[in-house]
Amino acid sequence: MTARATFDTYDTILNAYDYFNAALFGGQLPEVIITYHRQRKVMGYASIGRWVNAQRQYVDELAVNPEYFAKYPLIEICQTLCHEMAHIWQAHFGKPGRRGYHNIEWAKRMTRIGLMPSATGLPGGEKTGEWMMDYVIYEGAFHRSCQALLAKGFILPWVDRYPVFRLEVPVLAYDDKGRAIELDAKLNAKNSSKMLAAKSSQAIASMTSEALISLDVQEETLRPQPAHWEGIFERDTNDESEQHLLQEILSSKPRAKSGRIKYCCKSCHIQVWGKPGLNIDCADCKQRMQAET
Ligand SMILES: [Zn+2]
Ligand SMILES: [Zn+2]
């Protein structure tokens, strides 16, 4: 057994990040901090500028959920990674939608890297929206580079023993006519894929969504399909209270007794500081902001 299980686990995802950064984003994407999380129904998320060091350098967080690793094929983990990487690309080189909304610019970037955005995860679904899935474009850039990564022997060194339940649905890519092509373990088209392609894509679509629906029905016991969620934590370097807070965190000094307390919106996580006992709402979320002491 390796003595560096933590290192190996993070290093694997980081290597995949570097690989897809070079293969699909021209090596443009910045340094990130990889984290593992276990938030229900969420395969991954990107949190922009979430981390800071003593030199005031900001780094994004890219989180992945290990509960999806054991039962979901590697291609879907790479797919999640690249979905989040498209958000990171947009945060640095484009114009992200508000609160992680999947806008048209993001959708175009996804299409360019070979992942088709779709609200349903199937051909024909809406390409923009709050909650967004995506599917693999057959022989697109993502399909090709993921295939090459697996051929190099990419595997996860450690997997969660209690993964999210998943029905035995085939790994599919879709061609430009929306026809499903089943992939084997090496991501080549299966021999049976001619037969699959011959069926109408409608038949494949209904099969897949049925599988998803039956998962939804039994949500309490089985847990549903993967979903993505992102918090884009905006930072404001001119924000005096944030700078004070950073100063305190980085220098490990006790909090200054300013008499002010923090109020937090539980939906969008914005924070404001003020004297105790204020009644304030987050106008974006139409929700009372909670005092934190
Ligand atoms: Zn997303
Ligand atoms: Zn809010």
Coordinates of C-alpha atoms and ligand atoms in Angstrom, one line a residue:
M1 CA 0.0 0.0 0.0
T2 CA 1.2 3.5 -0.8
A3 CA 2.0 5.7 2.1
R4 CA 0.7 8.7 0.1
A5 CA -2.9 7.8 -0.5
T6 CA -4.0 11.4 0.0
F7 CA -1.4 12.7 -2.5
D8 CA -2.2 10.0 -5.0
T9 CA -5.9 10.7 -4.9
Y10 CA -5.5 14.4 -5.5
D11 CA -2.6 14.0 -7.9
T12 CA -4.8 11.9 -10.2
I13 CA -7.4 14.6 -10.6
L14 CA -4.8 17.3 -10.9
N15 CA -3.0 15.3 -13.7
A16 CA -6.4 15.0 -15.5
Y17 CA -6.9 18.8 -15.1
D18 CA -3.5 19.5 -16.5
Y19 CA -4.1 17.1 -19.3
F20 CA -7.4 18.5 -20.4
N21 CA -6.1 22.0 -19.9
A22 CA -3.4 21.3 -22.5
A23 CA -5.7 19.2 -24.8
L24 CA -8.8 21.4 -24.8
F25 CA -8.0 24.8 -23.5
G26 CA -4.5 25.5 -25.0
G27 CA -3.0 25.4 -21.5
Q28 CA -4.8 28.7 -20.8
L29 CA -6.5 27.8 -17.5
P30 CA -4.9 29.0 -14.3
E31 CA -3.8 27.0 -11.2
V32 CA -6.7 25.6 -9.2
I33 CA -7.1 23.9 -5.8
I34 CA -8.8 20.5 -6.2
T35 CA -11.2 19.6 -3.4
Y36 CA -13.4 16.6 -2.7
H37 CA -16.9 17.2 -1.5
R38 CA -19.9 15.0 -0.7
Q39 CA -22.8 17.3 -1.4
R40 CA -25.8 15.3 -2.5
K41 CA -26.7 15.2 -6.2
V42 CA -23.7 17.4 -7.1
M43 CA -20.9 15.8 -9.2
G44 CA -18.7 18.8 -9.3
Y45 CA -18.5 22.6 -9.0
A46 CA -16.2 25.5 -9.7
S47 CA -15.8 28.3 -7.2
I48 CA -14.0 31.2 -8.7
G49 CA -11.3 33.1 -6.6
R50 CA -12.3 31.0 -3.6
W51 CA -8.8 30.8 -2.1
V52 CA -6.2 33.4 -1.3
N53 CA -2.7 33.4 0.0
A54 CA -0.5 35.9 1.9
Q55 CA 0.6 37.5 -1.4
R56 CA -3.1 38.1 -2.2
Q57 CA -3.0 35.7 -5.0
Y58 CA -6.5 34.2 -5.7
V59 CA -7.0 30.7 -6.9
D60 CA -10.2 28.9 -8.0
E61 CA -11.6 25.8 -6.4
L62 CA -12.6 22.8 -8.5
A63 CA -14.5 20.3 -6.5
V64 CA -15.4 16.7 -7.4
N65 CA -17.6 14.2 -5.6
P66 CA -15.9 10.8 -4.9
E67 CA -19.3 9.2 -4.4
Y68 CA -19.7 9.3 -8.2
F69 CA -16.3 7.7 -8.9
A70 CA -16.9 4.0 -8.4
K71 CA -20.0 3.4 -10.4
Y72 CA -19.8 6.1 -13.0
P73 CA -17.4 5.4 -15.9
L74 CA -14.2 7.4 -16.0
I75 CA -15.4 9.3 -19.1
E76 CA -18.2 10.9 -17.0
I77 CA -15.7 12.0 -14.3
C78 CA -13.6 13.6 -17.0
Q79 CA -16.8 15.1 -18.5
T80 CA -17.6 16.7 -15.1
L81 CA -14.0 18.0 -14.8
C82 CA -14.2 19.6 -18.3
H83 CA -17.7 21.0 -17.6
E84 CA -16.2 22.8 -14.6
M85 CA -13.1 23.8 -16.5
A86 CA -15.3 25.5 -19.1
H87 CA -16.7 27.6 -16.2
I88 CA -13.2 28.4 -15.0
W89 CA -12.2 29.4 -18.6
Q90 CA -15.2 31.7 -18.8
A91 CA -14.5 33.3 -15.4
H92 CA -11.0 34.3 -16.6
F93 CA -11.5 34.9 -20.4
G94 CA -15.2 35.5 -20.9
K95 CA -18.3 36.9 -19.3
P96 CA -19.9 34.4 -16.9
G97 CA -23.7 34.5 -16.3
R98 CA -25.0 35.6 -12.9
R99 CA -24.5 33.0 -10.2
G100 CA -23.2 30.4 -12.5
Y101 CA -25.9 30.6 -15.1
H102 CA -24.9 28.6 -18.1
N103 CA -25.1 31.2 -20.8
I104 CA -24.6 31.1 -24.6
E105 CA -20.9 31.9 -24.4
W106 CA -20.3 29.0 -22.1
A107 CA -22.4 26.7 -24.3
K108 CA -20.3 27.6 -27.3
R109 CA -17.1 26.9 -25.5
M110 CA -18.5 23.6 -24.4
T111 CA -19.4 22.7 -27.9
R112 CA -15.9 23.6 -29.1
I113 CA -14.3 21.2 -26.6
G114 CA -16.7 18.4 -27.8
L115 CA -19.3 18.5 -25.0
M116 CA -22.8 19.4 -26.1
P117 CA -24.7 21.3 -23.3
S118 CA -28.3 20.0 -22.9
A119 CA -30.7 20.5 -20.1
T120 CA -31.9 16.9 -20.5
G121 CA -28.4 15.4 -21.2
L122 CA -29.8 14.3 -24.5
P123 CA -29.8 15.7 -28.1
G124 CA -32.3 18.5 -28.5
G125 CA -32.3 19.7 -24.9
E126 CA -32.0 23.4 -24.1
K127 CA -28.3 24.6 -24.3
T128 CA -28.5 27.3 -21.7
G129 CA -30.0 27.4 -18.2
E130 CA -29.5 27.3 -14.4
W131 CA -29.0 23.5 -14.3
M132 CA -27.2 22.0 -17.1
M133 CA -26.0 18.6 -18.2
D134 CA -24.0 17.7 -21.3
Y135 CA -23.3 14.8 -23.6
V136 CA -20.3 13.6 -25.4
I137 CA -20.1 14.5 -29.1
Y138 CA -19.0 11.4 -31.0
E139 CA -15.4 11.8 -32.2
G140 CA -15.3 15.4 -30.9
A141 CA -12.3 16.9 -29.2
F142 CA -13.3 15.7 -25.7
H143 CA -14.1 12.1 -26.9
R144 CA -10.7 11.9 -28.7
S145 CA -8.6 13.3 -25.9
C146 CA -10.4 11.3 -23.2
Q147 CA -9.8 8.2 -25.3
A148 CA -6.1 9.0 -25.4
L149 CA -6.0 9.6 -21.7
L150 CA -7.5 6.3 -20.9
A151 CA -5.2 4.6 -23.4
K152 CA -2.3 6.0 -21.4
G153 CA -3.6 4.0 -18.4
F154 CA -5.5 6.7 -16.5
I155 CA -7.2 5.1 -13.5
L156 CA -8.4 6.3 -10.1
P157 CA -6.0 4.9 -7.4
W158 CA -8.7 5.0 -4.7
V159 CA -12.5 4.8 -5.0
D160 CA -15.3 5.4 -2.5
R161 CA -16.7 2.1 -1.2
Y162 CA -20.3 3.5 -1.0
P163 CA -20.8 5.1 -4.4
V164 CA -24.0 6.6 -5.7
F165 CA -26.3 4.0 -7.1
R166 CA -26.6 3.9 -10.8
L167 CA -28.6 1.9 -13.2
E168 CA -26.8 -0.1 -15.8
V169 CA -27.1 2.3 -18.7
P170 CA -24.7 2.2 -21.6
V171 CA -22.0 4.9 -22.1
L172 CA -23.2 6.9 -25.1
A173 CA -21.9 9.5 -27.4
Y174 CA -24.0 11.3 -30.0
D175 CA -23.2 12.1 -33.6
D176 CA -24.1 15.4 -35.3
K177 CA -27.5 13.9 -36.3
G178 CA -28.3 13.2 -32.7
R179 CA -27.9 9.4 -33.1
A180 CA -26.6 7.5 -30.1
I181 CA -23.4 5.5 -30.4
E182 CA -22.6 3.1 -27.5
L183 CA -18.9 3.2 -26.4
D184 CA -16.9 0.3 -25.0
A185 CA -14.3 0.6 -22.1
K186 CA -11.7 2.1 -24.5
L187 CA -14.4 4.6 -25.7
N188 CA -14.5 3.0 -29.2
A189 CA -17.8 2.5 -30.8
K190 CA -19.2 -0.9 -29.8
N191 CA -19.9 -3.5 -32.5
S192 CA -23.5 -3.4 -31.6
S193 CA -23.5 0.4 -32.1
K194 CA -24.7 0.0 -35.7
M195 CA -27.8 -1.5 -34.3
L196 CA -28.1 1.2 -31.8
A197 CA -27.6 3.9 -34.4
A198 CA -30.2 2.3 -36.5
K199 CA -32.8 2.7 -33.8
S200 CA -34.3 6.2 -33.7
S201 CA -32.6 8.5 -31.3
Q202 CA -36.0 8.9 -29.8
A203 CA -35.9 5.3 -28.6
I204 CA -32.5 5.8 -27.0
A205 CA -33.7 9.1 -25.4
S206 CA -36.8 7.6 -23.9
M207 CA -34.8 4.6 -22.6
T208 CA -32.3 7.0 -20.9
S209 CA -34.9 9.3 -19.5
E210 CA -37.0 6.4 -18.2
A211 CA -33.9 5.2 -16.3
L212 CA -33.6 8.7 -14.9
I213 CA -37.2 9.0 -14.0
S214 CA -37.3 5.7 -12.2
L215 CA -34.3 7.0 -10.2
D216 CA -36.2 10.2 -9.4
V217 CA -39.2 8.3 -8.2
Q218 CA -37.1 6.3 -5.7
E219 CA -35.0 9.4 -4.8
E220 CA -35.1 8.8 -1.1
T221 CA -33.5 5.4 -1.3
L222 CA -31.5 5.4 -4.5
R223 CA -30.5 9.0 -5.2
P224 CA -31.0 10.6 -8.6
Q225 CA -28.9 11.4 -11.7
P226 CA -25.8 13.5 -11.6
A227 CA -26.2 17.3 -11.6
H228 CA -23.8 20.2 -11.6
W229 CA -23.8 23.1 -9.4
E230 CA -21.5 26.0 -9.2
G231 CA -21.1 28.9 -6.8
I232 CA -19.2 31.8 -8.4
F233 CA -17.9 33.6 -5.4
E234 CA -17.2 37.0 -6.6
R235 CA -14.5 39.0 -4.8
D236 CA -14.1 42.7 -4.5
T237 CA -10.6 43.7 -3.7
N238 CA -11.9 47.2 -2.8
D239 CA -14.2 45.7 -0.3
E240 CA -12.8 47.0 3.0
S241 CA -14.5 44.4 5.2
E242 CA -13.2 41.6 3.0
Q243 CA -9.7 43.0 3.2
H244 CA -9.9 43.2 7.0
L245 CA -11.2 39.7 7.2
L246 CA -8.3 38.4 5.0
Q247 CA -5.8 40.3 7.1
E248 CA -7.2 38.5 10.2
I249 CA -7.3 35.1 8.6
L250 CA -3.8 35.3 7.1
S251 CA -2.1 36.7 10.2
S252 CA -4.0 34.4 12.5
K253 CA -4.8 37.4 14.7
P254 CA -7.9 37.4 16.8
R255 CA -10.9 39.2 15.3
A256 CA -10.9 43.0 15.9
K257 CA -13.7 43.9 18.3
S258 CA -15.5 46.2 15.9
G259 CA -18.9 45.4 17.3
R260 CA -20.0 44.4 13.8
I261 CA -21.3 41.0 13.0
K262 CA -21.7 39.1 9.7
Y263 CA -25.0 38.5 7.9
C264 CA -25.1 35.8 5.3
C265 CA -27.7 34.9 2.6
K266 CA -28.1 31.1 2.8
S267 CA -29.0 31.0 -0.9
C268 CA -26.3 32.9 -2.7
H269 CA -23.8 33.2 0.2
I270 CA -23.2 36.9 -0.1
Q271 CA -22.1 38.4 3.2
V272 CA -22.4 41.8 4.7
W273 CA -21.2 43.2 8.0
G274 CA -23.2 45.4 10.3
K275 CA -24.2 46.1 13.9
P276 CA -26.1 43.3 15.7
G277 CA -29.9 43.2 15.5
L278 CA -30.4 44.4 11.9
N279 CA -33.3 43.2 9.8
I280 CA -31.9 42.8 6.3
D281 CA -32.9 40.8 3.2
C282 CA -31.0 39.7 0.2
A283 CA -32.9 41.4 -2.7
D284 CA -31.6 38.8 -5.2
C285 CA -32.9 35.8 -3.3
K286 CA -35.8 37.6 -1.5
Q287 CA -34.6 36.0 1.7
R288 CA -33.8 37.1 5.2
M289 CA -30.0 37.3 5.8
Q290 CA -29.0 35.3 8.8
A291 CA -26.8 36.8 11.5
E292 CA -23.6 34.8 12.2
T293 CA -21.9 35.2 15.5
Ligands
ZN1 ZN -22.1 24.1 -14.9
ZN2 ZN -29.0 35.9 -1.8

